[in-house]
Structures are given as C-alpha cells and as structure tokens.
PDB file of C-alpha atoms and ligand atoms in Angstrom:
ATOM      1  CA  UNK H 277     -61.456 -29.782  48.688  1.00 91.00           C
ATOM      2  CA  UNK H 278     -61.632 -32.422  49.666  1.00 90.00           C
ATOM      3  CA  UNK H 279     -61.977 -34.002  46.110  1.00 92.00           C
ATOM      4  CA  UNK H 280     -59.268 -31.829  45.402  1.00 96.00           C
ATOM      5  CA  UNK H 281     -57.123 -32.829  47.561  1.00 96.00           C
ATOM      6  CA  UNK H 282     -57.493 -36.597  46.589  1.00 95.00           C
ATOM      7  CA  UNK H 283     -56.734 -35.911  43.044  1.00 96.00           C
ATOM      8  CA  UNK H 284     -54.009 -33.597  43.546  1.00 97.00           C
ATOM      9  CA  UNK H 285     -51.721 -34.762  46.810  1.00 97.00           C
ATOM     10  CA  UNK H 286     -49.358 -32.178  48.018  1.00 97.00           C
ATOM     11  CA  UNK H 287     -46.264 -32.915  48.789  1.00 97.00           C
ATOM     12  CA  UNK H 288     -42.840 -31.432  48.830  1.00 97.00           C
ATOM     13  CA  UNK H 289     -41.159 -30.524  45.304  1.00 94.00           C
ATOM     14  CA  UNK H 290     -44.978 -30.592  43.911  1.00 98.00           C
ATOM     15  CA  UNK H 291     -45.741 -28.133  41.799  1.00 98.00           C
ATOM     16  CA  UNK H 292     -49.416 -26.716  40.546  1.00 98.00           C
ATOM     17  CA  UNK H 293     -50.431 -24.131  38.816  1.00 98.00           C
ATOM     18  CA  UNK H 294     -53.951 -22.914  40.203  1.00 98.00           C
ATOM     19  CA  UNK H 295     -55.356 -21.479  37.067  1.00 98.00           C
ATOM     20  CA  UNK H 296     -58.723 -19.651  39.378  1.00 98.00           C
ATOM     21  CA  UNK H 297     -56.451 -18.410  42.180  1.00 98.00           C
ATOM     22  CA  UNK H 298     -59.485 -16.498  44.589  1.00 97.00           C
ATOM     23  CA  UNK H 299     -58.757 -15.476  47.954  1.00 96.00           C
ATOM     24  CA  UNK H 300     -56.104 -19.220  47.819  1.00 97.00           C
ATOM     25  CA  UNK H 301     -58.616 -21.072  49.678  1.00 97.00           C
ATOM     26  CA  UNK H 302     -57.077 -24.311  47.378  1.00 98.00           C
ATOM     27  CA  UNK H 303     -53.935 -23.095  46.858  1.00 98.00           C
ATOM     28  CA  UNK H 304     -53.851 -22.343  50.591  1.00 98.00           C
ATOM     29  CA  UNK H 305     -54.563 -26.131  51.242  1.00 98.00           C
ATOM     30  CA  UNK H 306     -51.802 -27.458  48.714  1.00 98.00           C
ATOM     31  CA  UNK H 307     -48.903 -25.033  50.450  1.00 98.00           C
ATOM     32  CA  UNK H 308     -49.508 -25.925  53.403  1.00 98.00           C
ATOM     33  CA  UNK H 309     -48.779 -29.767  52.525  1.00 98.00           C
ATOM     34  CA  UNK H 310     -45.761 -28.780  50.682  1.00 98.00           C
ATOM     35  CA  UNK H 311     -46.090 -28.301  47.344  1.00 98.00           C
ATOM     36  CA  UNK H 312     -44.839 -25.102  45.821  1.00 98.00           C
ATOM     37  CA  UNK H 313     -47.868 -23.092  43.681  1.00 98.00           C
ATOM     38  CA  UNK H 314     -48.282 -20.379  40.708  1.00 98.00           C
ATOM     39  CA  UNK H 315     -52.193 -19.371  40.797  1.00 98.00           C
ATOM     40  CA  UNK H 316     -53.300 -17.126  37.810  1.00 98.00           C
ATOM     41  CA  UNK H 317     -56.358 -14.853  38.272  1.00 98.00           C
ATOM     42  CA  UNK H 318     -57.932 -12.121  35.811  1.00 98.00           C
ATOM     43  CA  UNK H 319     -59.335  -9.947  39.037  1.00 97.00           C
ATOM     44  CA  UNK H 320     -57.222  -7.869  40.150  1.00 97.00           C
ATOM     45  CA  UNK H 321     -58.725  -7.201  43.988  1.00 96.00           C
ATOM     46  CA  UNK H 322     -58.306 -11.597  43.997  1.00 97.00           C
ATOM     47  CA  UNK H 323     -54.852 -11.385  43.499  1.00 98.00           C
ATOM     48  CA  UNK H 324     -54.144  -8.456  46.043  1.00 98.00           C
ATOM     49  CA  UNK H 325     -56.072 -10.754  48.980  1.00 97.00           C
ATOM     50  CA  UNK H 326     -54.775 -13.535  48.234  1.00 98.00           C
ATOM     51  CA  UNK H 327     -50.857 -12.613  47.668  1.00 97.00           C
ATOM     52  CA  UNK H 328     -51.445 -10.505  51.220  1.00 97.00           C
ATOM     53  CA  UNK H 329     -53.896 -13.968  52.820  1.00 97.00           C
ATOM     54  CA  UNK H 330     -50.467 -16.157  51.524  1.00 98.00           C
ATOM     55  CA  UNK H 331     -47.225 -14.154  51.635  1.00 97.00           C
ATOM     56  CA  UNK H 332     -46.270 -16.591  54.936  1.00 98.00           C
ATOM     57  CA  UNK H 333     -45.460 -19.177  52.483  1.00 98.00           C
ATOM     58  CA  UNK H 334     -42.543 -16.730  50.893  1.00 98.00           C
ATOM     59  CA  UNK H 335     -41.234 -18.194  47.488  1.00 97.00           C
ATOM     60  CA  UNK H 336     -43.437 -21.483  47.244  1.00 98.00           C
ATOM     61  CA  UNK H 337     -46.173 -19.360  46.083  1.00 98.00           C
ATOM     62  CA  UNK H 338     -46.504 -16.855  43.364  1.00 98.00           C
ATOM     63  CA  UNK H 339     -49.727 -14.757  41.847  1.00 98.00           C
ATOM     64  CA  UNK H 340     -49.897 -14.572  38.049  1.00 98.00           C
ATOM     65  CA  UNK H 341     -52.154 -11.725  36.379  1.00 98.00           C
ATOM     66  CA  UNK H 342     -54.391 -12.184  33.441  1.00 98.00           C
ATOM     67  CA  UNK H 343     -56.841 -14.609  32.475  1.00 98.00           C
ATOM     68  CA  UNK H 344     -56.083 -18.498  32.416  1.00 98.00           C
ATOM     69  CA  UNK H 345     -55.935 -18.330  28.363  1.00 98.00           C
ATOM     70  CA  UNK H 346     -53.786 -15.928  28.326  1.00 98.00           C
ATOM     71  CA  UNK H 347     -50.400 -16.464  30.789  1.00 98.00           C
ATOM     72  CA  UNK H 348     -51.005 -20.327  29.831  1.00 98.00           C
ATOM     73  CA  UNK H 349     -49.750 -19.297  26.606  1.00 98.00           C
ATOM     74  CA  UNK H 350     -46.576 -18.060  28.089  1.00 98.00           C
ATOM     75  CA  UNK H 351     -46.365 -20.545  30.266  1.00 98.00           C
ATOM     76  CA  UNK H 352     -46.015 -22.594  27.279  1.00 97.00           C
ATOM     77  CA  UNK H 353     -43.525 -20.960  25.120  1.00 97.00           C
ATOM     78  CA  UNK H 354     -41.288 -20.573  28.693  1.00 98.00           C
ATOM     79  CA  UNK H 355     -41.164 -24.199  28.698  1.00 97.00           C
ATOM     80  CA  UNK H 356     -42.677 -24.482  32.173  1.00 98.00           C
ATOM     81  CA  UNK H 357     -43.875 -27.669  33.589  1.00 98.00           C
ATOM     82  CA  UNK H 358     -46.759 -28.153  36.179  1.00 98.00           C
ATOM     83  CA  UNK H 359     -47.111 -31.794  37.967  1.00 98.00           C
ATOM     84  CA  UNK H 360     -50.522 -30.711  38.257  1.00 98.00           C
ATOM     85  CA  UNK H 361     -53.071 -27.976  37.188  1.00 98.00           C
ATOM     86  CA  UNK H 362     -55.728 -27.161  38.868  1.00 98.00           C
ATOM     87  CA  UNK H 363     -59.058 -25.000  37.232  1.00 98.00           C
ATOM     88  CA  UNK H 364     -62.262 -23.740  39.785  1.00 98.00           C
ATOM     89  CA  UNK H 365     -64.308 -21.989  37.329  1.00 97.00           C
ATOM     90  CA  UNK H 366     -66.472 -19.376  37.477  1.00 93.00           C
ATOM     91  CA  UNK H 367     -67.195 -16.129  39.352  1.00 94.00           C
ATOM     92  CA  UNK H 368     -65.447 -16.146  43.346  1.00 93.00           C
ATOM     93  CA  UNK H 369     -68.297 -15.340  46.454  1.00 91.00           C
ATOM     94  CA  UNK H 370     -66.216 -12.225  46.768  1.00 92.00           C
ATOM     95  CA  UNK H 371     -67.515 -11.255  43.821  1.00 94.00           C
ATOM     96  CA  UNK H 372     -70.551 -12.367  43.238  1.00 91.00           C
ATOM     97  CA  UNK H 373     -71.270 -10.964  47.120  1.00 91.00           C
ATOM     98  CA  UNK H 374     -70.090  -7.441  46.103  1.00 92.00           C
ATOM     99  CA  UNK H 375     -72.346  -5.410  45.213  1.00 90.00           C
ATOM    100  CA  UNK H 376     -70.353  -2.660  43.265  1.00 93.00           C
ATOM    101  CA  UNK H 377     -69.849  -5.000  40.743  1.00 94.00           C
ATOM    102  CA  UNK H 378     -73.131  -5.993  39.357  1.00 94.00           C
ATOM    103  CA  UNK H 379     -73.424  -9.289  39.443  1.00 95.00           C
ATOM    104  CA  UNK H 380     -75.995  -9.873  41.690  1.00 95.00           C
ATOM    105  CA  UNK H 381     -79.732  -9.680  40.482  1.00 96.00           C
ATOM    106  CA  UNK H 382     -79.995  -8.032  44.123  1.00 95.00           C
ATOM    107  CA  UNK H 383     -77.226  -5.213  42.608  1.00 95.00           C
ATOM    108  CA  UNK H 384     -78.584  -1.651  42.944  1.00 96.00           C
ATOM    109  CA  UNK H 385     -74.953  -0.905  41.298  1.00 96.00           C
ATOM    110  CA  UNK H 386     -74.987  -0.435  37.172  1.00 97.00           C
ATOM    111  CA  UNK H 387     -74.571  -4.615  36.223  1.00 97.00           C
ATOM    112  CA  UNK H 388     -71.043  -4.905  35.042  1.00 97.00           C
ATOM    113  CA  UNK H 389     -70.299  -8.297  35.318  1.00 97.00           C
ATOM    114  CA  UNK H 390     -66.374  -7.952  34.602  1.00 97.00           C
ATOM    115  CA  UNK H 391     -64.260 -10.416  36.826  1.00 97.00           C
ATOM    116  CA  UNK H 392     -61.525  -7.754  36.007  1.00 94.00           C
ATOM    117  CA  UNK H 393     -58.748  -8.399  32.770  1.00 92.00           C
ATOM    118  CA  UNK H 394     -59.509  -9.415  29.430  1.00 91.00           C
ATOM    119  CA  UNK H 395     -62.860  -8.187  29.134  1.00 94.00           C
ATOM    120  CA  UNK H 396     -63.713  -5.547  26.369  1.00 91.00           C
ATOM    121  CA  UNK H 397     -66.870  -4.493  27.199  1.00 96.00           C
ATOM    122  CA  UNK H 398     -69.050  -4.605  30.982  1.00 97.00           C
ATOM    123  CA  UNK H 399     -72.692  -6.235  30.237  1.00 98.00           C
ATOM    124  CA  UNK H 400     -74.770  -2.756  29.546  1.00 98.00           C
ATOM    125  CA  UNK H 401     -72.722  -2.292  26.922  1.00 98.00           C
ATOM    126  CA  UNK H 402     -72.940  -5.464  25.627  1.00 98.00           C
ATOM    127  CA  UNK H 403     -77.026  -5.474  25.736  1.00 98.00           C
ATOM    128  CA  UNK H 404     -76.310  -1.684  24.344  1.00 98.00           C
ATOM    129  CA  UNK H 405     -74.258  -2.897  21.604  1.00 97.00           C
ATOM    130  CA  UNK H 406     -75.932  -6.081  20.700  1.00 98.00           C
ATOM    131  CA  UNK H 407     -79.097  -6.164  18.522  1.00 98.00           C
ATOM    132  CA  UNK H 408     -81.912  -7.986  20.072  1.00 98.00           C
ATOM    133  CA  UNK H 409     -81.478 -10.653  18.070  1.00 98.00           C
ATOM    134  CA  UNK H 410     -77.713 -11.454  18.878  1.00 98.00           C
ATOM    135  CA  UNK H 411     -78.500 -10.281  22.682  1.00 98.00           C
ATOM    136  CA  UNK H 412     -81.545 -13.597  22.127  1.00 98.00           C
ATOM    137  CA  UNK H 413     -78.852 -15.621  21.357  1.00 98.00           C
ATOM    138  CA  UNK H 414     -76.677 -15.480  24.212  1.00 98.00           C
ATOM    139  CA  UNK H 415     -79.085 -15.827  26.226  1.00 98.00           C
ATOM    140  CA  UNK H 416     -80.141 -19.182  24.669  1.00 98.00           C
ATOM    141  CA  UNK H 417     -76.938 -20.174  24.046  1.00 97.00           C
ATOM    142  CA  UNK H 418     -75.405 -19.101  27.674  1.00 97.00           C
ATOM    143  CA  UNK H 419     -78.894 -19.192  29.612  1.00 96.00           C
ATOM    144  CA  UNK H 420     -80.721 -22.137  28.285  1.00 93.00           C
ATOM    145  CA  UNK H 421     -83.282 -19.216  28.172  1.00 95.00           C
ATOM    146  CA  UNK H 422     -86.471 -20.124  26.379  1.00 95.00           C
ATOM    147  CA  UNK H 423     -88.614 -16.920  26.337  1.00 96.00           C
ATOM    148  CA  UNK H 424     -84.784 -15.437  24.532  1.00 98.00           C
ATOM    149  CA  UNK H 425     -86.455 -12.960  22.547  1.00 98.00           C
ATOM    150  CA  UNK H 426     -89.030 -11.409  24.793  1.00 98.00           C
ATOM    151  CA  UNK H 427     -86.106 -10.838  27.294  1.00 98.00           C
ATOM    152  CA  UNK H 428     -83.642  -9.685  25.212  1.00 98.00           C
ATOM    153  CA  UNK H 429     -86.263  -6.941  23.955  1.00 98.00           C
ATOM    154  CA  UNK H 430     -86.393  -6.346  27.763  1.00 98.00           C
ATOM    155  CA  UNK H 431     -83.253  -5.580  29.014  1.00 98.00           C
ATOM    156  CA  UNK H 432     -82.552  -3.865  25.630  1.00 98.00           C
ATOM    157  CA  UNK H 433     -85.697  -1.363  27.243  1.00 98.00           C
ATOM    158  CA  UNK H 434     -84.257  -1.462  30.296  1.00 98.00           C
ATOM    159  CA  UNK H 435     -81.326  -0.395  29.364  1.00 98.00           C
ATOM    160  CA  UNK H 436     -82.754   2.721  26.811  1.00 98.00           C
ATOM    161  CA  UNK H 437     -84.231   4.137  30.215  1.00 98.00           C
ATOM    162  CA  UNK H 438     -81.038   4.500  32.481  1.00 98.00           C
ATOM    163  CA  UNK H 439     -82.371   1.408  34.439  1.00 98.00           C
ATOM    164  CA  UNK H 440     -78.777  -0.466  34.472  1.00 98.00           C
ATOM    165  CA  UNK H 441     -78.470  -2.471  37.979  1.00 98.00           C
ATOM    166  CA  UNK H 442     -78.397  -5.518  38.771  1.00 97.00           C
ATOM    167  CA  UNK H 443     -81.891  -5.116  40.583  1.00 97.00           C
ATOM    168  CA  UNK H 444     -83.688  -2.964  37.689  1.00 98.00           C
ATOM    169  CA  UNK H 445     -82.223  -5.682  35.242  1.00 98.00           C
ATOM    170  CA  UNK H 446     -83.529  -8.567  36.836  1.00 97.00           C
ATOM    171  CA  UNK H 447     -86.964  -6.892  36.990  1.00 97.00           C
ATOM    172  CA  UNK H 448     -87.019  -5.981  33.210  1.00 98.00           C
ATOM    173  CA  UNK H 449     -86.340  -9.876  32.924  1.00 97.00           C
ATOM    174  CA  UNK H 450     -89.407 -10.976  35.421  1.00 96.00           C
ATOM    175  CA  UNK H 451     -91.236  -8.629  33.258  1.00 96.00           C
ATOM    176  CA  UNK H 452     -90.901 -10.485  30.408  1.00 96.00           C
ATOM    177  CA  UNK H 453     -91.523 -13.859  31.589  1.00 94.00           C
ATOM    178  CA  UNK H 454     -95.821 -14.604  32.847  1.00 87.00           C
ATOM    179  CA  UNK H 455     -95.974 -17.012  35.185  1.00 86.00           C
ATOM    180  CA  UNK H 456     -94.438 -17.824  39.337  1.00 81.00           C
ATOM    181  CA  UNK H 457     -91.492 -19.865  38.973  1.00 81.00           C
ATOM    182  CA  UNK H 458     -89.278 -21.186  41.720  1.00 85.00           C
ATOM    183  CA  UNK H 459     -85.759 -19.492  40.772  1.00 88.00           C
ATOM    184  CA  UNK H 460     -85.890 -16.043  40.219  1.00 93.00           C
ATOM    185  CA  UNK H 461     -86.542 -16.355  36.014  1.00 94.00           C
ATOM    186  CA  UNK H 462     -83.687 -13.807  35.915  1.00 97.00           C
ATOM    187  CA  UNK H 463     -80.827 -16.135  37.010  1.00 96.00           C
ATOM    188  CA  UNK H 464     -80.348 -18.184  34.004  1.00 95.00           C
ATOM    189  CA  UNK H 465     -80.112 -14.118  32.283  1.00 97.00           C
ATOM    190  CA  UNK H 466     -77.995 -13.352  34.526  1.00 97.00           C
ATOM    191  CA  UNK H 467     -75.314 -16.191  34.106  1.00 96.00           C
ATOM    192  CA  UNK H 468     -75.691 -16.219  30.585  1.00 98.00           C
ATOM    193  CA  UNK H 469     -74.478 -12.164  30.056  1.00 98.00           C
ATOM    194  CA  UNK H 470     -71.654 -13.138  32.916  1.00 97.00           C
ATOM    195  CA  UNK H 471     -69.917 -15.970  30.108  1.00 97.00           C
ATOM    196  CA  UNK H 472     -70.206 -13.628  27.561  1.00 98.00           C
ATOM    197  CA  UNK H 473     -68.720 -10.854  29.060  1.00 98.00           C
ATOM    198  CA  UNK H 474     -65.645 -12.212  30.169  1.00 98.00           C
ATOM    199  CA  UNK H 475     -66.001 -14.432  27.223  1.00 97.00           C
ATOM    200  CA  UNK H 476     -65.566 -17.947  29.691  1.00 97.00           C
ATOM    201  CA  UNK H 477     -66.094 -20.639  27.265  1.00 97.00           C
ATOM    202  CA  UNK H 478     -63.371 -19.319  24.987  1.00 97.00           C
ATOM    203  CA  UNK H 479     -61.230 -19.455  28.187  1.00 98.00           C
ATOM    204  CA  UNK H 480     -62.017 -22.762  29.243  1.00 98.00           C
ATOM    205  CA  UNK H 481     -61.885 -23.978  25.468  1.00 98.00           C
ATOM    206  CA  UNK H 482     -58.051 -22.345  25.246  1.00 98.00           C
ATOM    207  CA  UNK H 483     -57.165 -23.990  28.774  1.00 98.00           C
ATOM    208  CA  UNK H 484     -58.752 -27.268  27.967  1.00 98.00           C
ATOM    209  CA  UNK H 485     -56.200 -27.513  24.558  1.00 98.00           C
ATOM    210  CA  UNK H 486     -53.570 -26.382  26.030  1.00 98.00           C
ATOM    211  CA  UNK H 487     -53.713 -28.254  29.654  1.00 98.00           C
ATOM    212  CA  UNK H 488     -51.417 -31.209  28.054  1.00 97.00           C
ATOM    213  CA  UNK H 489     -48.454 -29.477  26.940  1.00 97.00           C
ATOM    214  CA  UNK H 490     -48.912 -27.885  30.391  1.00 98.00           C
ATOM    215  CA  UNK H 491     -48.281 -30.719  32.918  1.00 98.00           C
ATOM    216  CA  UNK H 492     -45.250 -33.114  32.687  1.00 97.00           C
ATOM    217  CA  UNK H 493     -45.649 -37.072  32.353  1.00 97.00           C
ATOM    218  CA  UNK H 494     -47.757 -38.709  34.842  1.00 96.00           C
ATOM    219  CA  UNK H 495     -49.610 -34.871  35.666  1.00 97.00           C
ATOM    220  CA  UNK H 496     -52.645 -33.853  36.666  1.00 97.00           C
ATOM    221  CA  UNK H 497     -55.444 -31.654  35.376  1.00 98.00           C
ATOM    222  CA  UNK H 498     -58.170 -30.916  37.802  1.00 98.00           C
ATOM    223  CA  UNK H 499     -61.047 -28.640  36.343  1.00 98.00           C
ATOM    224  CA  UNK H 500     -63.850 -27.740  38.436  1.00 98.00           C
ATOM    225  CA  UNK H 501     -67.037 -26.556  36.578  1.00 97.00           C
ATOM    226  CA  UNK H 502     -70.279 -24.958  38.004  1.00 92.00           C
ATOM    227  CA  UNK H 503     -72.543 -25.254  35.256  1.00 91.00           C
ATOM    228  CA  UNK H 504     -73.809 -27.674  32.182  1.00 92.00           C
ATOM    229  CA  UNK H 505     -71.841 -25.739  29.520  1.00 94.00           C
ATOM    230  CA  UNK H 506     -68.710 -25.653  30.719  1.00 95.00           C
ATOM    231  CA  UNK H 507     -69.365 -29.813  32.216  1.00 96.00           C
ATOM    232  CA  UNK H 508     -70.608 -30.823  28.853  1.00 96.00           C
ATOM    233  CA  UNK H 509     -66.949 -29.136  27.122  1.00 97.00           C
ATOM    234  CA  UNK H 510     -64.823 -30.658  30.218  1.00 98.00           C
ATOM    235  CA  UNK H 511     -66.068 -34.194  29.506  1.00 97.00           C
ATOM    236  CA  UNK H 512     -65.498 -34.070  25.882  1.00 97.00           C
ATOM    237  CA  UNK H 513     -62.168 -32.959  25.542  1.00 98.00           C
ATOM    238  CA  UNK H 514     -60.858 -35.383  28.632  1.00 98.00           C
ATOM    239  CA  UNK H 515     -62.543 -38.338  26.457  1.00 97.00           C
ATOM    240  CA  UNK H 516     -61.226 -37.087  23.510  1.00 98.00           C
ATOM    241  CA  UNK H 517     -57.805 -36.635  24.289  1.00 98.00           C
ATOM    242  CA  UNK H 518     -58.290 -40.576  26.643  1.00 97.00           C
ATOM    243  CA  UNK H 519     -59.030 -41.904  22.637  1.00 97.00           C
ATOM    244  CA  UNK H 520     -55.814 -40.288  21.443  1.00 97.00           C
ATOM    245  CA  UNK H 521     -53.896 -41.416  24.212  1.00 97.00           C
ATOM    246  CA  UNK H 522     -53.282 -37.904  25.844  1.00 97.00           C
ATOM    247  CA  UNK H 523     -54.833 -38.428  29.052  1.00 98.00           C
ATOM    248  CA  UNK H 524     -53.950 -42.398  29.809  1.00 96.00           C
ATOM    249  CA  UNK H 525     -56.844 -42.137  32.389  1.00 96.00           C
ATOM    250  CA  UNK H 526     -59.827 -39.760  33.373  1.00 97.00           C
ATOM    251  CA  UNK H 527     -62.307 -39.741  35.921  1.00 94.00           C
ATOM    252  CA  UNK H 528     -65.066 -42.792  35.221  1.00 90.00           C
ATOM    253  CA  UNK H 529     -67.317 -40.514  36.788  1.00 90.00           C
ATOM    254  CA  UNK H 530     -68.225 -36.883  37.810  1.00 92.00           C
ATOM    255  CA  UNK H 531     -67.714 -35.861  41.551  1.00 91.00           C
ATOM    256  CA  UNK H 532     -69.648 -33.466  43.648  1.00 89.00           C
ATOM    257  CA  UNK H 533     -68.988 -31.656  47.077  1.00 85.00           C
ATOM    258  CA  UNK H 534     -70.383 -33.921  50.083  1.00 84.00           C
ATOM    259  CA  UNK H 535     -73.918 -33.767  52.431  1.00 87.00           C
ATOM    260  CA  UNK H 536     -70.900 -31.765  54.975  1.00 87.00           C
ATOM    261  CA  UNK H 537     -69.224 -29.498  51.898  1.00 83.00           C
ATOM    262  CA  UNK H 538     -72.718 -28.665  50.454  1.00 85.00           C
ATOM    263  CA  UNK H 539     -74.622 -27.782  53.989  1.00 87.00           C
ATOM    264  CA  UNK H 540     -71.588 -25.575  54.805  1.00 86.00           C
ATOM    265  CA  UNK H 541     -71.292 -24.068  51.784  1.00 84.00           C
ATOM    266  CA  UNK H 542     -74.204 -24.473  49.678  1.00 82.00           C
ATOM    267  CA  UNK H 543     -72.611 -22.577  46.491  1.00 81.00           C
ATOM    268  CA  UNK H 544     -71.155 -26.044  45.934  1.00 83.00           C
ATOM    269  CA  UNK H 545     -73.675 -27.778  44.956  1.00 85.00           C
ATOM    270  CA  UNK H 546     -73.074 -27.366  41.426  1.00 87.00           C
ATOM    271  CA  UNK H 547     -70.224 -28.031  41.224  1.00 92.00           C
ATOM    272  CA  UNK H 548     -68.784 -31.181  39.426  1.00 95.00           C
ATOM    273  CA  UNK H 549     -64.794 -31.756  39.801  1.00 97.00           C
ATOM    274  CA  UNK H 550     -63.448 -34.035  36.768  1.00 98.00           C
ATOM    275  CA  UNK H 551     -59.476 -34.991  36.511  1.00 98.00           C
ATOM    276  CA  UNK H 552     -57.457 -36.850  33.467  1.00 98.00           C
ATOM    277  CA  UNK H 553     -53.504 -37.705  33.752  1.00 97.00           C
ATOM    278  CA  UNK H 554     -51.357 -36.940  31.445  1.00 97.00           C
ATOM    279  CA  UNK H 555     -50.005 -40.267  29.727  1.00 96.00           C
ATOM    280  CA  UNK H 556     -45.880 -40.855  30.081  1.00 85.00           C
ATOM    281  CA  UNK H 557     -43.173 -39.183  27.751  1.00 59.00           C
ATOM    282  CA  UNK H 558     -43.530 -39.903  23.718  1.00 47.00           C
ATOM    283  CA  UNK H 559     -46.903 -40.868  24.280  1.00 42.00           C
ATOM    284  CA  UNK H 560     -48.527 -37.745  22.610  1.00 40.00           C
ATOM    285  CA  UNK H 561     -47.860 -34.760  21.065  1.00 39.00           C
TER     286      UNK H 561
HETATM  287  C1  SAM D 719     -64.422 -19.589  41.967  1.00 93.33           C
HETATM  288  S1  SAM D 719     -63.387 -18.951  42.265  1.00 93.33           S
HETATM  289  C2  SAM D 719     -61.560 -20.323  42.976  1.00 93.33           C
HETATM  290  C3  SAM D 719     -61.966 -19.355  44.200  1.00 93.33           C
HETATM  291  C4  SAM D 719     -60.758 -20.224  44.897  1.00 93.33           C
HETATM  292  N1  SAM D 719     -60.133 -22.452  44.326  1.00 93.33           N
HETATM  293  C5  SAM D 719     -60.409 -20.918  46.180  1.00 93.33           C
HETATM  294  O1  SAM D 719     -60.654 -21.631  46.947  1.00 93.33           O
HETATM  295  O2  SAM D 719     -60.330 -19.501  46.544  1.00 93.33           O
HETATM  296  C6  SAM D 719     -63.085 -18.349  40.397  1.00 93.33           C
HETATM  297  C7  SAM D 719     -61.714 -16.777  40.027  1.00 93.33           C
HETATM  298  O3  SAM D 719     -61.100 -17.337  39.271  1.00 93.33           O
HETATM  299  C8  SAM D 719     -61.031 -16.219  38.805  1.00 93.33           C
HETATM  300  N2  SAM D 719     -61.522 -16.228  36.694  1.00 93.33           N
HETATM  301  C9  SAM D 719     -62.137 -16.777  36.135  1.00 93.33           C
HETATM  302  N3  SAM D 719     -62.540 -17.299  35.171  1.00 93.33           N
HETATM  303  C10 SAM D 719     -60.992 -16.324  35.263  1.00 93.33           C
HETATM  304  C11 SAM D 719     -60.154 -16.928  33.915  1.00 93.33           C
HETATM  305  N4  SAM D 719     -60.248 -17.042  32.486  1.00 93.33           N
HETATM  306  N5  SAM D 719     -58.461 -16.260  33.766  1.00 93.33           N
HETATM  307  C12 SAM D 719     -58.420 -16.016  35.138  1.00 93.33           C
HETATM  308  N6  SAM D 719     -58.839 -15.911  36.495  1.00 93.33           N
HETATM  309  C13 SAM D 719     -60.636 -16.219  36.345  1.00 93.33           C
HETATM  310  C14 SAM D 719     -61.645 -15.041  39.498  1.00 93.33           C
HETATM  311  O4  SAM D 719     -61.610 -13.650  39.027  1.00 93.33           O
HETATM  312  C15 SAM D 719     -62.293 -15.690  40.340  1.00 93.33           C
HETATM  313  O5  SAM D 719     -61.510 -14.986  41.875  1.00 93.33           O
END
C-alpha cells in the first residue's frame, strides 16, 4: 500500500483507473486522498462488495464490469485518459479463501477457479477437455512443474473418477510427485490451472500493450505481480517502452512490501511492484 501511494500520490482532481478493484483497498486509500477512481473487476461478487463499501465517495468512484483487457479497450476507444493506472494482479484473498470457488488445495468444492467474467471453462472442464500432453504443457509453462507429464495423467485420472474437489485434485498431484516437499507440491499445478482458466497472461499482455494509450503525459502505470511469469512480462514491456521513448522513466528496481506489511499480511510477501511514467505529449504513439 505504502509503495502504491508513493508511486500514485492521490490529490483532488487526479484521475486513477484501478484495473483490479477487488474489495477496493487501494481504491479507498486513493479516494481518501481526494482522487477520482474508476475500478474494474471481472468478479461480480468483488464489484458488489466494493461498490457498497465505497458508496460514501459518491461520484468520485465508479465501478466498471468485465476483464481489464476488454474494459480498457473500450475506454481507449472512447478517448478516456488517466493520470495513473494501477493493476494488482492475480486472485484476491476473498477469492482464495472462499471454499466454494475451488481455488485452494484444501477446498471441498469442485475446483472451479474462475475469477468471473470472460472465462470460457472452469478448471475441471479444462482438465477433461485437454489431452494429457496439452495439460502437461500448461502445468510446465504456467506452474514450472518439472513432473508435468505424471501430474497431468494423475489429474485426468482423478477427474475421470469424479474426484474433482480442490482437496481431491491436490491429493492426486501429491500422489504423482515422490518424496517430501516443503511446500505442498500441488501449489504449482494449482497456480498453472488458475492462470490457464483465467487467461491471466493474455490479459496482462493486452493490458501492457494498451497502458500508454490510457495515460496522460507524465501519468504513471503501476503493476503489482505475484509470480515470475507476470513480473517478467511487466519488466520486459517497461524496458522496451523506455527504449522506444513511450516511457520517460521506469522503476530501476522492483519494490516489495516492507517487513511490517509482510508481518500483517503474509500474502504480500511475493508481491513485486514496478512503475513506468508516460513520456510527454508527442514523444510516443
Ligand atoms: C489482488 S486482488 C486486488 C485487490 C485490490 N487491489 C484491493 O486493494 O482490494 C485482484 C482482483 O483483480 C481481479 N482481476 C484479476 N484479473 C483481472 C482481469 N483480467 N480483469 C478484471 N479483473 C481482474 C480479481 O477478480 C480480484 O478481485
């Protein structure tokens, strides 16, 4: 939070687009500092809660429904420009902790894993409809799972036996990976399935491509990512944009939560923040 407010200093009249509203924690802090915030979320439950929580900010706050790739394309077409655009990627704690949505390796509900709008299939359908080779590629690329072929076969067999809860799929993955591991071995595969179900990397690529066109000259893009696949995309995109003059400054190093925030909220530990500043008018397309 501190790092976000250092990169986007809220002030009356500042227009901020929050691409990942969630429950509105960042949006609330920006609104409290006097900014106007438009918040996007693909999850109808998150939108309803944020809308209720932040209703007291009146016209300064507006909720937009859909994926950020889709909504930002519409905003660009409408000629909207912002002083700052924020994206705090991935799932929210609310989504992870809701046992009914099947994101967790402990969930007793079917492993759905859809965040909301714009997901053609849930995780069970993805496992069922992919060949073992296709599924292994997903696990390897998005979860860096080295035993991807064995895990893919185990997941497909579990779904065929109708063992489709988060906990049952996690047990199937554990059975396919020998030896003791410090972290539950299914966490890598669950990350991969979630990324694939929600098209997370395609969403991020689309957002990174459109970001400069959403910002006023001197405006800031701020992206918080939670794993190396995302952070790599952000780093490469910002560096390439700096080289071509789209950005006139970018974060020289990644920023992470301080010890106090990490102690308060252990899920902030892997978060990596990068920012980029839009070059002056006429310097870039
Ligand atoms: C990490 S949480 C954001 C938390 C928020 N910054 C806060 O302070 O409460 C991520 C949120 O972004 C949403 N989200 C993730 N990817 C999205 C996408 N491609 N389009 C729209 N919303 C997305 C999720 O549904 C989730 O509610």
